[in-house]
Structure formats: structure tokens, C-alpha cells
Amino acid sequence: MTVSSREFVYGKFSDFYSNPSTAIPSPALLDQRELGFLLFKERIMLRHKGFSDISDLKLFLAEAVPSDVYHSCAYYENPEAEMDKKGWLGADLVFDIDADHIPTSCDKLHDEWVCSKCGFSGKGVTPEACPICEGQKFDTKTWSCELCLESAKEETAKLIDMLGKDFGFSDKEVHVFFSGHRGYHVHVENEAVKTLDAMARKEIVDYVTGLGLTISKGGIKGPKGKGASEKFFLSDFAWNKRIKQGMRKFISTASADDLKNIGLKRASKVIFDNKELILSRCIDKGFWDSVSKVKLETWKKIAEHVKDLESAKIDTVVTTDTHRLIRMNGTLHGKTGLKKVEFPAKHLTDFDPFKEAVAFKEGAVKVVVSDVPEFKLGGSVLGPYRRQTVEVPTAAAVLLICKGRAEVAS
Ligand SMILES: [Zn+2]
Ligand SMILES: [Zn+2]
């Protein structure tokens, strides 16, 4: 990033935080939380800060102009003390759904990674380790397109459904946010979850990701003895119900190839040719063995496949970390210049992050763009641009510069 680009972005962030009309909602019990800031100039993380109220924090933001603002999910007696002296009182249950963790059809088109050790590069999702030298550090160039965020949204919808129906959290307790970059955050604020330790949170993670869920011949294996029968069986609760609904959805839309691709042989044709009968008799009425050529093994294979479709792909380490810092609602993301914003869970389907999260709504700026696919921002469609100088709305200029795709034109 050139000096003038950095100054331009810094100036915009500074305007944002010093503008009295900028709304930054206070998280619950702000005075019990640790605050952390990534500073523009020093590029260091300032941690273990405490604020008694939101107006003090706003003054600090206007002065320090951080590129990123975080608060702890945890509540502490002394948020400013060293980690082991803070006095942990509890923590919200948080979930991070990020396009980085979801394989999408578009990631090969717009994401690249280069191994920091040997320089080997590739497209798509960054591997855990370099296939050549096993190095684990990479320089990445990612982009969040509509498709990426749409996949993240689908995972979020599955998670929210489980939190409400299977765990019984109320709408008021489940807070949904666009992260400002490549996904969504879900925070559960509830007295019962507040004091859960990392192990208990891991159990919740396993549930929503479907980890350890065994589909036996008798359907989903329940506690001792249950499901031990030789008949396929699914109840109408929790994962059993999710699998059943998922099977219905999968079979009703599957092509003959879809059925073959999950490992079905002769049964694929029988199912494809008798969809209505299979749906009503086997799935809806539970007579799983009533179609002679569709046997237990077939149901098991379909259920296994559906389990993957119905589980929610979350970033598991975020949920189990009881000291985690998470981006603060209403603040800017340093990689995009977009805001983290909260919205009602019931509006998830219609939520447009490329509109609702835009912070800089006025003016236009001339930038030199290296390479960017077509993208949507603030209601307009921009690009694709490749090695050209263009005038774009301020929000787009900030986004392109923050993503390393453009510099301010001199
Ligand atoms: Zn390497
Ligand atoms: Zn994409």
C-alpha cells in the first residue's frame, strides 16, 4: 500500500470515528469486557483495555483511529488485568461463519495463496500446510463475492435454526451480525450459557457441525440399545428430524446422477423413477423398508450425505475459546472499510451486506486498480477492472485499497 493510499484510508476511518452521528451500539456490560484495537500506524494490537461506558470508548476511537476494534466475548472482574488475573465471570456463546471455511465454487476464481517459505502458489481455499515444503504461513489474496457471502448465509441460517429449535434460545438471545468481511457472527447472550467451559462449548460445536453423529443401520444411533434394531428409523426430534427433512429435500430435487454420485447403485434408478412414492411412503410415513429394492444400506448412504448438507460449517475454534476477542458491532473492518452490523435473524434471507454495511456513502475517488472481478457495492455494480485508472464511489475505493487491489491515483 502506498503512503497516499494509507493516508487516504486512515483519513476515512478517522472521519468515521470522529463523526458524532456515527452510531456504535454498546455491547451488554461493556465495563466487564476487555477491548482490543489494531492500530493503523504501528500495526500492533493494543489489548487489555477497559472502558466504563460507550462515550469514553467513542472518544478513544476518534483519537486512536484503529483499523479494527474488538471486545472480549468474556466478562471479567478486572478487564484490564493480565490474562490470569482478570477474574473470568463468564462469556457469550459466539459463532463465526466465514467463507474462508466453506468450499465454494467461486473461490478458485478469486482467491490465491502463496507459501511464505518456498513461494509455491495456488488458487482456491488456502491449505493447512504447503504441499511442497509443509510451511504453514501464506500470503493470501481473497475476495468476497456475492456467492461467497450467500454460502456463508446458508450456513448461518442452518445454525440459527438449530439454536432456536434444538437448543431453545429465544430470538432475543440470538444476535446476528454481518462481520464486515467474509461472513456472519452469531452471539448468544443467555445466563445458562454464560458460564459454560470450553469442553461444554465443544459439545455444542460438535452438535451443530454433526461431528460424531453416527448413522447406523437403525438410523441415528441413540443412547444405549436404541437404534440397534435392524430397521432404519428416524424420530421427529433434533438431528433425526433434520436428517429426515434433509432426505426429503435431497431426494425431491436429486437428478439420477446426484443419486449415483453418493454411491448408490441399482437403488438410484428405483428412487429416481419413484420419487413421489418413496417420499410419501418411506420418508413421511416411516415405512423405510416398504420398497423392495431400497434397502437399509441405501438409506444409510443417503442419510450420511444429508448429514453433511444439514450441518452448519462454523469456525470451530472461535466458539470454544472462552477468552476470544470478537469484532465490535458498528465498527469498521480494516480489510474492507465495511461495518460490522447487527440485523434481526428473521431478515437473514433478504439482508444485503453490500448495502447495509457500507460506511462511506458520499463522494468518489480516482484509483489505479490492479485486478478485480465485477462486484456490487452500495447498490451499484462495478468492475471488472484490470490495470486501469477509474473513479469509483468512496466506499469502493476504500474496499479496493484495503483488499490490496488498488492505490489512490496520484
Ligand atoms: Zn512452501
Ligand atoms: Zn466468491
Short mmCIF file of C-alpha atoms and ligand atoms in Angstrom, two decimals:
data_model
loop_
_atom_site.label_atom_id
_atom_site.label_comp_id
_atom_site.label_asym_id
_atom_site.label_seq_id
_atom_site.Cartn_x
_atom_site.Cartn_y
_atom_site.Cartn_z
CA MET A 1 0.00 0.00 0.00
CA THR A 2 1.42 3.39 -0.96
CA VAL A 3 1.75 6.16 1.62
CA SER A 4 -1.00 8.20 -0.01
CA SER A 5 -3.34 5.20 -0.08
CA ARG A 6 -2.67 4.55 3.60
CA GLU A 7 -3.29 8.19 4.45
CA PHE A 8 -6.49 8.17 2.44
CA VAL A 9 -7.89 5.12 4.26
CA TYR A 10 -6.73 6.41 7.64
CA GLY A 11 -8.44 9.74 6.91
CA LYS A 12 -11.71 8.00 6.07
CA PHE A 13 -11.61 5.87 9.22
CA SER A 14 -10.77 9.00 11.23
CA ASP A 15 -13.78 10.87 9.73
CA PHE A 16 -15.98 7.90 10.57
CA TYR A 17 -14.95 7.68 14.22
CA SER A 18 -14.97 11.44 14.85
CA ASN A 19 -18.38 11.97 13.23
CA PRO A 20 -20.89 12.46 16.07
CA SER A 21 -23.64 10.82 14.01
CA THR A 22 -21.74 7.53 13.76
CA ALA A 23 -23.76 5.02 15.77
CA ILE A 24 -21.73 2.49 17.74
CA PRO A 25 -24.03 0.43 19.94
CA SER A 26 -22.60 -0.64 23.29
CA PRO A 27 -22.30 -4.37 23.87
CA ALA A 28 -24.01 -5.64 27.04
CA LEU A 29 -21.91 -4.97 30.18
CA LEU A 30 -19.18 -3.08 28.34
CA ASP A 31 -17.43 -2.30 31.63
CA GLN A 32 -16.78 -6.02 32.22
CA ARG A 33 -15.21 -6.62 28.81
CA GLU A 34 -11.66 -6.44 27.55
CA LEU A 35 -11.24 -4.21 24.48
CA GLY A 36 -8.57 -4.70 21.84
CA PHE A 37 -7.51 -2.46 18.95
CA LEU A 38 -5.36 -2.95 15.90
CA LEU A 39 -3.59 0.34 15.25
CA PHE A 40 -3.16 1.65 11.70
CA LYS A 41 0.21 3.24 12.07
CA GLU A 42 2.03 0.88 14.38
CA ARG A 43 0.26 -2.27 13.06
CA ILE A 44 0.25 -3.59 16.59
CA MET A 45 -2.53 -5.00 18.71
CA LEU A 46 -3.38 -2.97 21.77
CA ARG A 47 -5.08 -5.28 24.26
CA HIS A 48 -6.37 -5.42 27.83
CA LYS A 49 -8.17 -2.07 27.63
CA GLY A 50 -11.26 -1.37 29.66
CA PHE A 51 -13.98 1.28 29.27
CA SER A 52 -16.67 2.17 31.75
CA ASP A 53 -19.10 3.40 29.10
CA ILE A 54 -19.56 3.77 25.36
CA SER A 55 -18.95 7.53 25.27
CA ASP A 56 -15.42 7.05 26.69
CA LEU A 57 -14.80 4.39 24.09
CA LYS A 58 -16.04 6.66 21.28
CA LEU A 59 -13.64 9.41 22.37
CA PHE A 60 -10.82 6.89 22.34
CA LEU A 61 -11.76 5.65 18.84
CA ALA A 62 -11.81 9.19 17.45
CA GLU A 63 -8.37 9.80 18.87
CA ALA A 64 -6.60 6.48 18.26
CA VAL A 65 -8.31 5.66 14.90
CA PRO A 66 -7.81 1.89 14.95
CA SER A 67 -8.16 -0.20 11.80
CA ASP A 68 -10.03 -2.86 13.79
CA VAL A 69 -11.89 -2.87 17.12
CA TYR A 70 -12.56 -5.98 19.20
CA HIS A 71 -14.16 -6.82 22.52
CA SER A 72 -13.98 -9.98 24.57
CA CYS A 73 -16.87 -12.41 24.49
CA ALA A 74 -15.91 -12.85 28.12
CA TYR A 75 -16.94 -10.81 31.15
CA TYR A 76 -14.23 -10.09 33.72
CA GLU A 77 -13.90 -8.61 37.20
CA ASN A 78 -10.82 -6.70 36.01
CA PRO A 79 -10.82 -6.45 32.20
CA GLU A 80 -7.53 -4.51 32.21
CA ALA A 81 -5.56 -7.00 34.31
CA GLU A 82 -3.20 -9.63 32.87
CA MET A 83 -4.93 -12.69 31.44
CA ASP A 84 -4.67 -14.92 34.54
CA LYS A 85 -5.61 -12.10 36.91
CA LYS A 86 -8.69 -10.86 35.06
CA GLY A 87 -11.22 -12.89 37.06
CA TRP A 88 -13.33 -14.64 34.40
CA LEU A 89 -17.05 -14.29 35.11
CA GLY A 90 -18.46 -15.94 32.02
CA ALA A 91 -18.69 -15.46 28.25
CA ASP A 92 -21.25 -15.15 25.49
CA LEU A 93 -21.55 -18.14 23.20
CA VAL A 94 -20.24 -16.95 19.84
CA PHE A 95 -20.16 -18.46 16.37
CA ASP A 96 -18.14 -17.34 13.38
CA ILE A 97 -19.27 -18.36 9.91
CA ASP A 98 -16.65 -17.33 7.41
CA ALA A 99 -16.43 -18.02 3.67
CA ASP A 100 -12.79 -18.99 4.32
CA HIS A 101 -14.03 -22.21 5.90
CA ILE A 102 -16.65 -23.06 3.30
CA PRO A 103 -15.55 -24.54 -0.01
CA THR A 104 -17.36 -22.55 -2.72
CA SER A 105 -17.38 -22.89 -6.48
CA CYS A 106 -16.06 -19.34 -6.82
CA ASP A 107 -13.01 -19.46 -4.52
CA LYS A 108 -10.83 -20.79 -7.34
CA LEU A 109 -11.80 -17.78 -9.41
CA HIS A 110 -10.87 -15.05 -6.95
CA ASP A 111 -8.70 -16.45 -4.14
CA GLU A 112 -4.96 -17.03 -4.33
CA TRP A 113 -2.30 -18.11 -1.85
CA VAL A 114 1.48 -18.05 -1.89
CA CYS A 115 3.62 -20.06 0.55
CA SER A 116 5.76 -17.59 2.52
CA LYS A 117 8.58 -20.13 2.81
CA CYS A 118 9.03 -21.59 -0.67
CA GLY A 119 6.88 -19.38 -2.87
CA PHE A 120 4.66 -22.19 -4.14
CA SER A 121 1.24 -20.80 -5.04
CA GLY A 122 -2.24 -21.99 -5.77
CA LYS A 123 -5.86 -20.93 -6.24
CA GLY A 124 -8.87 -21.52 -4.03
CA VAL A 125 -9.01 -22.29 -0.29
CA THR A 126 -5.62 -21.83 1.43
CA PRO A 127 -4.28 -25.26 2.51
CA GLU A 128 -3.37 -26.05 6.13
CA ALA A 129 0.20 -26.78 5.06
CA CYS A 130 2.13 -26.13 1.85
CA PRO A 131 2.06 -29.27 -0.34
CA ILE A 132 5.72 -28.70 -1.27
CA CYS A 133 7.52 -27.62 1.91
CA GLU A 134 4.82 -28.13 4.56
CA GLY A 135 5.20 -24.49 5.62
CA GLN A 136 2.14 -23.08 7.35
CA LYS A 137 2.44 -19.39 6.58
CA PHE A 138 0.85 -17.97 3.47
CA ASP A 139 0.24 -14.65 1.80
CA THR A 140 -3.34 -14.70 0.66
CA LYS A 141 -5.31 -12.61 -1.76
CA THR A 142 -9.01 -13.21 -1.25
CA TRP A 143 -12.15 -11.57 -2.47
CA SER A 144 -15.68 -11.84 -1.12
CA CYS A 145 -18.14 -12.13 -3.92
CA GLU A 146 -21.90 -12.42 -3.63
CA LEU A 147 -21.70 -16.19 -3.99
CA CYS A 148 -19.23 -16.49 -1.07
CA LEU A 149 -21.45 -14.45 1.20
CA GLU A 150 -24.51 -16.33 0.01
CA SER A 151 -22.89 -19.63 1.09
CA ALA A 152 -21.96 -18.11 4.45
CA LYS A 153 -25.57 -17.00 4.78
CA GLU A 154 -26.87 -20.53 4.16
CA GLU A 155 -24.62 -21.90 6.89
CA THR A 156 -25.78 -19.13 9.22
CA ALA A 157 -29.42 -19.98 8.51
CA LYS A 158 -28.83 -23.63 9.50
CA LEU A 159 -27.08 -22.55 12.69
CA ILE A 160 -29.82 -20.10 13.69
CA ASP A 161 -32.45 -22.77 13.07
CA MET A 162 -30.63 -25.19 15.41
CA LEU A 163 -30.11 -22.55 18.10
CA GLY A 164 -33.83 -21.80 18.10
CA LYS A 165 -35.45 -25.20 17.54
CA ASP A 166 -32.95 -27.65 19.03
CA PHE A 167 -31.44 -25.53 21.84
CA GLY A 168 -34.49 -23.39 22.56
CA PHE A 169 -32.83 -19.98 22.58
CA SER A 170 -35.26 -17.12 22.02
CA ASP A 171 -35.00 -14.55 19.22
CA LYS A 172 -33.96 -12.01 21.83
CA GLU A 173 -30.99 -14.09 22.94
CA VAL A 174 -29.64 -14.78 19.46
CA HIS A 175 -27.88 -11.80 17.88
CA VAL A 176 -26.92 -11.99 14.22
CA PHE A 177 -24.28 -9.79 12.57
CA PHE A 178 -22.55 -9.36 9.24
CA SER A 179 -18.85 -9.49 10.13
CA GLY A 180 -17.79 -6.70 7.79
CA HIS A 181 -15.77 -9.06 5.61
CA ARG A 182 -16.47 -12.62 4.53
CA GLY A 183 -19.22 -13.86 6.79
CA TYR A 184 -21.52 -13.69 9.74
CA HIS A 185 -21.26 -13.76 13.53
CA VAL A 186 -23.90 -15.16 15.85
CA HIS A 187 -23.72 -14.23 19.55
CA VAL A 188 -25.91 -15.97 22.12
CA GLU A 189 -26.36 -13.93 25.28
CA ASN A 190 -28.06 -16.08 27.87
CA GLU A 191 -27.43 -16.75 31.57
CA ALA A 192 -27.36 -20.54 31.11
CA VAL A 193 -24.58 -20.48 28.51
CA LYS A 194 -22.55 -17.74 30.15
CA THR A 195 -20.55 -19.98 32.48
CA LEU A 196 -20.10 -22.97 30.15
CA ASP A 197 -16.45 -24.01 29.94
CA ALA A 198 -14.52 -24.82 26.76
CA MET A 199 -15.45 -28.53 26.93
CA ALA A 200 -19.16 -27.78 27.12
CA ARG A 201 -18.85 -25.33 24.24
CA LYS A 202 -17.09 -28.04 22.24
CA GLU A 203 -20.14 -30.27 22.75
CA ILE A 204 -22.31 -27.54 21.22
CA VAL A 205 -19.86 -27.19 18.33
CA ASP A 206 -19.98 -30.95 17.73
CA TYR A 207 -23.76 -30.84 17.70
CA VAL A 208 -24.08 -28.05 15.12
CA THR A 209 -21.34 -29.49 12.89
CA GLY A 210 -22.73 -33.01 13.22
CA LEU A 211 -19.37 -34.31 14.46
CA GLY A 212 -19.57 -37.77 15.98
CA LEU A 213 -23.09 -38.29 14.67
CA THR A 214 -23.16 -41.95 13.63
CA ILE A 215 -25.74 -43.16 11.22
CA SER A 216 -26.11 -46.84 11.92
CA LYS A 217 -28.39 -49.33 10.25
CA GLY A 218 -31.07 -48.31 12.66
CA GLY A 219 -30.87 -44.65 11.75
CA ILE A 220 -29.12 -42.27 14.08
CA LYS A 221 -27.62 -44.12 16.98
CA GLY A 222 -29.23 -43.04 20.20
CA PRO A 223 -28.11 -43.81 23.73
CA LYS A 224 -27.64 -47.49 24.56
CA GLY A 225 -29.69 -50.03 22.76
CA LYS A 226 -31.76 -47.52 20.85
CA GLY A 227 -31.39 -47.75 17.13
CA ALA A 228 -29.94 -51.21 17.49
CA SER A 229 -32.79 -52.72 15.54
CA GLU A 230 -32.20 -53.83 12.00
CA LYS A 231 -34.79 -51.44 10.67
CA PHE A 232 -33.94 -47.96 9.52
CA PHE A 233 -35.54 -45.44 11.82
CA LEU A 234 -35.59 -41.69 12.35
CA SER A 235 -37.51 -39.92 15.11
CA ASP A 236 -39.06 -36.47 14.90
CA PHE A 237 -36.56 -34.70 17.15
CA ALA A 238 -33.36 -32.74 16.69
CA TRP A 239 -30.85 -34.30 14.26
CA ASN A 240 -33.21 -37.20 13.45
CA LYS A 241 -35.73 -34.68 12.19
CA ARG A 242 -33.06 -32.64 10.38
CA ILE A 243 -31.83 -35.75 8.56
CA LYS A 244 -35.37 -36.72 7.64
CA GLN A 245 -36.19 -33.25 6.29
CA GLY A 246 -32.85 -33.16 4.51
CA MET A 247 -33.51 -36.52 2.87
CA ARG A 248 -36.86 -35.29 1.66
CA LYS A 249 -35.26 -32.17 0.17
CA PHE A 250 -32.38 -34.10 -1.37
CA ILE A 251 -34.49 -36.84 -2.96
CA SER A 252 -37.14 -34.47 -4.32
CA THR A 253 -34.56 -32.40 -6.20
CA ALA A 254 -31.87 -35.01 -6.97
CA SER A 255 -31.01 -35.95 -10.54
CA ALA A 256 -30.21 -39.57 -11.39
CA ASP A 257 -26.52 -38.61 -11.34
CA ASP A 258 -26.80 -36.95 -7.92
CA LEU A 259 -28.08 -40.26 -6.55
CA LYS A 260 -25.33 -42.24 -8.26
CA ASN A 261 -22.67 -39.81 -7.05
CA ILE A 262 -23.37 -40.57 -3.41
CA GLY A 263 -22.57 -44.22 -4.04
CA LEU A 264 -25.99 -45.69 -4.85
CA LYS A 265 -26.09 -48.38 -7.50
CA ARG A 266 -29.32 -50.07 -8.61
CA ALA A 267 -31.34 -48.24 -5.99
CA SER A 268 -30.58 -44.89 -7.63
CA LYS A 269 -32.81 -45.71 -10.59
CA VAL A 270 -35.59 -47.08 -8.38
CA ILE A 271 -35.57 -43.92 -6.27
CA PHE A 272 -35.36 -41.62 -9.27
CA ASP A 273 -38.26 -43.35 -11.04
CA ASN A 274 -40.48 -43.50 -7.93
CA LYS A 275 -39.78 -40.23 -6.13
CA GLU A 276 -43.35 -39.48 -5.06
CA LEU A 277 -43.94 -42.96 -3.71
CA ILE A 278 -40.63 -43.01 -1.84
CA LEU A 279 -41.23 -39.57 -0.33
CA SER A 280 -44.72 -40.30 0.92
CA ARG A 281 -44.35 -43.93 1.95
CA CYS A 282 -40.81 -44.18 3.24
CA ILE A 283 -39.96 -40.71 4.48
CA ASP A 284 -43.31 -39.22 5.50
CA LYS A 285 -44.94 -42.40 6.85
CA GLY A 286 -41.73 -44.05 8.04
CA PHE A 287 -42.18 -47.35 6.17
CA TRP A 288 -38.50 -47.38 5.26
CA ASP A 289 -38.44 -50.98 4.08
CA SER A 290 -41.61 -50.85 2.02
CA VAL A 291 -39.89 -50.50 -1.37
CA SER A 292 -38.19 -53.80 -2.03
CA LYS A 293 -35.10 -52.58 -3.88
CA VAL A 294 -34.37 -49.74 -1.47
CA LYS A 295 -32.60 -51.32 1.46
CA LEU A 296 -31.05 -50.23 4.75
CA GLU A 297 -27.65 -49.61 3.18
CA THR A 298 -29.25 -47.18 0.73
CA TRP A 299 -30.97 -45.17 3.45
CA LYS A 300 -27.74 -45.09 5.40
CA LYS A 301 -25.82 -43.69 2.43
CA ILE A 302 -28.44 -41.03 1.78
CA ALA A 303 -28.52 -40.08 5.47
CA GLU A 304 -24.71 -39.76 5.58
CA HIS A 305 -24.77 -37.47 2.57
CA VAL A 306 -27.58 -35.36 4.00
CA LYS A 307 -25.79 -35.02 7.33
CA ASP A 308 -23.06 -33.04 5.58
CA LEU A 309 -25.63 -30.85 3.85
CA GLU A 310 -27.55 -30.12 7.06
CA SER A 311 -24.61 -29.43 9.39
CA ALA A 312 -23.52 -25.81 9.88
CA LYS A 313 -19.98 -25.01 8.78
CA ILE A 314 -18.66 -22.80 11.54
CA ASP A 315 -15.12 -21.85 12.53
CA THR A 316 -14.95 -24.22 15.50
CA VAL A 317 -12.07 -22.63 17.44
CA VAL A 318 -13.93 -19.34 17.86
CA THR A 319 -16.79 -20.95 19.79
CA THR A 320 -14.61 -22.98 22.17
CA ASP A 321 -12.29 -20.10 23.09
CA THR A 322 -13.78 -18.55 26.25
CA HIS A 323 -11.40 -15.55 26.11
CA ARG A 324 -11.90 -14.77 22.44
CA LEU A 325 -11.88 -11.20 21.17
CA ILE A 326 -14.54 -10.58 18.56
CA ARG A 327 -15.08 -7.59 16.28
CA MET A 328 -17.27 -4.93 17.85
CA ASN A 329 -20.66 -4.18 16.33
CA GLY A 330 -20.81 -0.85 14.49
CA THR A 331 -17.04 -0.59 13.91
CA LEU A 332 -15.13 -0.81 10.63
CA HIS A 333 -13.32 -3.84 9.25
CA GLY A 334 -9.73 -2.97 8.37
CA LYS A 335 -9.73 -5.27 5.35
CA THR A 336 -12.84 -3.77 3.72
CA GLY A 337 -13.90 -0.49 5.31
CA LEU A 338 -17.32 -2.10 5.77
CA LYS A 339 -19.10 -2.07 9.14
CA LYS A 340 -19.98 -5.00 11.33
CA VAL A 341 -23.76 -4.66 11.53
CA GLU A 342 -26.49 -6.38 13.51
CA PHE A 343 -29.81 -7.28 11.94
CA PRO A 344 -32.83 -9.34 13.04
CA ALA A 345 -32.37 -13.08 12.39
CA LYS A 346 -35.67 -13.19 10.54
CA HIS A 347 -34.27 -10.78 7.93
CA LEU A 348 -31.31 -13.02 7.10
CA THR A 349 -32.60 -14.08 3.67
CA ASP A 350 -33.10 -10.51 2.49
CA PHE A 351 -30.06 -8.99 4.16
CA ASP A 352 -27.70 -7.40 1.63
CA PRO A 353 -24.23 -6.94 3.20
CA PHE A 354 -23.02 -4.94 0.22
CA LYS A 355 -25.66 -2.33 1.01
CA GLU A 356 -26.29 -2.43 4.76
CA ALA A 357 -22.62 -2.46 5.79
CA VAL A 358 -21.49 0.48 3.66
CA ALA A 359 -19.99 3.19 5.88
CA PHE A 360 -18.78 5.77 3.37
CA LYS A 361 -21.73 6.97 1.36
CA GLU A 362 -20.52 10.19 -0.18
CA GLY A 363 -18.09 11.25 -2.87
CA ALA A 364 -15.94 9.49 -5.43
CA VAL A 365 -12.22 8.81 -5.67
CA LYS A 366 -9.85 8.09 -8.52
CA VAL A 367 -7.93 4.85 -8.05
CA VAL A 368 -5.50 2.70 -10.03
CA VAL A 369 -6.86 -0.84 -9.91
CA SER A 370 -4.61 -3.86 -10.45
CA ASP A 371 -7.20 -6.58 -10.88
CA VAL A 372 -10.71 -7.09 -9.55
CA PRO A 373 -13.75 -9.09 -10.68
CA GLU A 374 -17.16 -7.43 -11.14
CA PHE A 375 -18.62 -6.55 -7.75
CA LYS A 376 -21.65 -4.95 -6.15
CA LEU A 377 -21.43 -2.21 -3.56
CA GLY A 378 -23.91 0.30 -2.22
CA GLY A 379 -26.48 -0.57 -4.87
CA SER A 380 -24.21 -0.19 -7.90
CA VAL A 381 -22.39 -2.78 -9.96
CA LEU A 382 -18.72 -2.00 -10.54
CA GLY A 383 -15.87 -3.55 -12.50
CA PRO A 384 -14.40 -5.79 -13.64
CA TYR A 385 -11.25 -3.66 -13.68
CA ARG A 386 -7.81 -4.72 -14.77
CA ARG A 387 -4.81 -2.39 -14.74
CA GLN A 388 -6.82 0.77 -15.17
CA THR A 389 -7.49 4.13 -13.55
CA VAL A 390 -11.13 4.64 -12.62
CA GLU A 391 -13.23 6.95 -10.49
CA VAL A 392 -15.32 4.91 -8.06
CA PRO A 393 -17.58 5.73 -5.07
CA THR A 394 -15.59 6.36 -1.85
CA ALA A 395 -16.72 3.06 -0.25
CA ALA A 396 -15.47 1.11 -3.28
CA ALA A 397 -12.14 2.97 -3.24
CA VAL A 398 -11.64 2.12 0.45
CA LEU A 399 -12.59 -1.52 -0.17
CA LEU A 400 -10.25 -1.93 -3.16
CA ILE A 401 -7.33 -0.30 -1.36
CA CYS A 402 -7.88 -2.28 1.86
CA LYS A 403 -8.02 -5.50 -0.16
CA GLY A 404 -4.75 -4.65 -1.87
CA ARG A 405 -6.38 -4.35 -5.27
CA ALA A 406 -5.92 -0.62 -5.88
CA GLU A 407 -3.99 2.50 -4.91
CA VAL A 408 -5.10 6.13 -4.83
CA ALA A 409 -4.30 7.70 -8.21
CA SER A 410 -1.62 10.36 -7.90
ZN ZN B 1 6.05 -24.00 0.68
ZN ZN B 2 -16.83 -15.99 -4.13
#
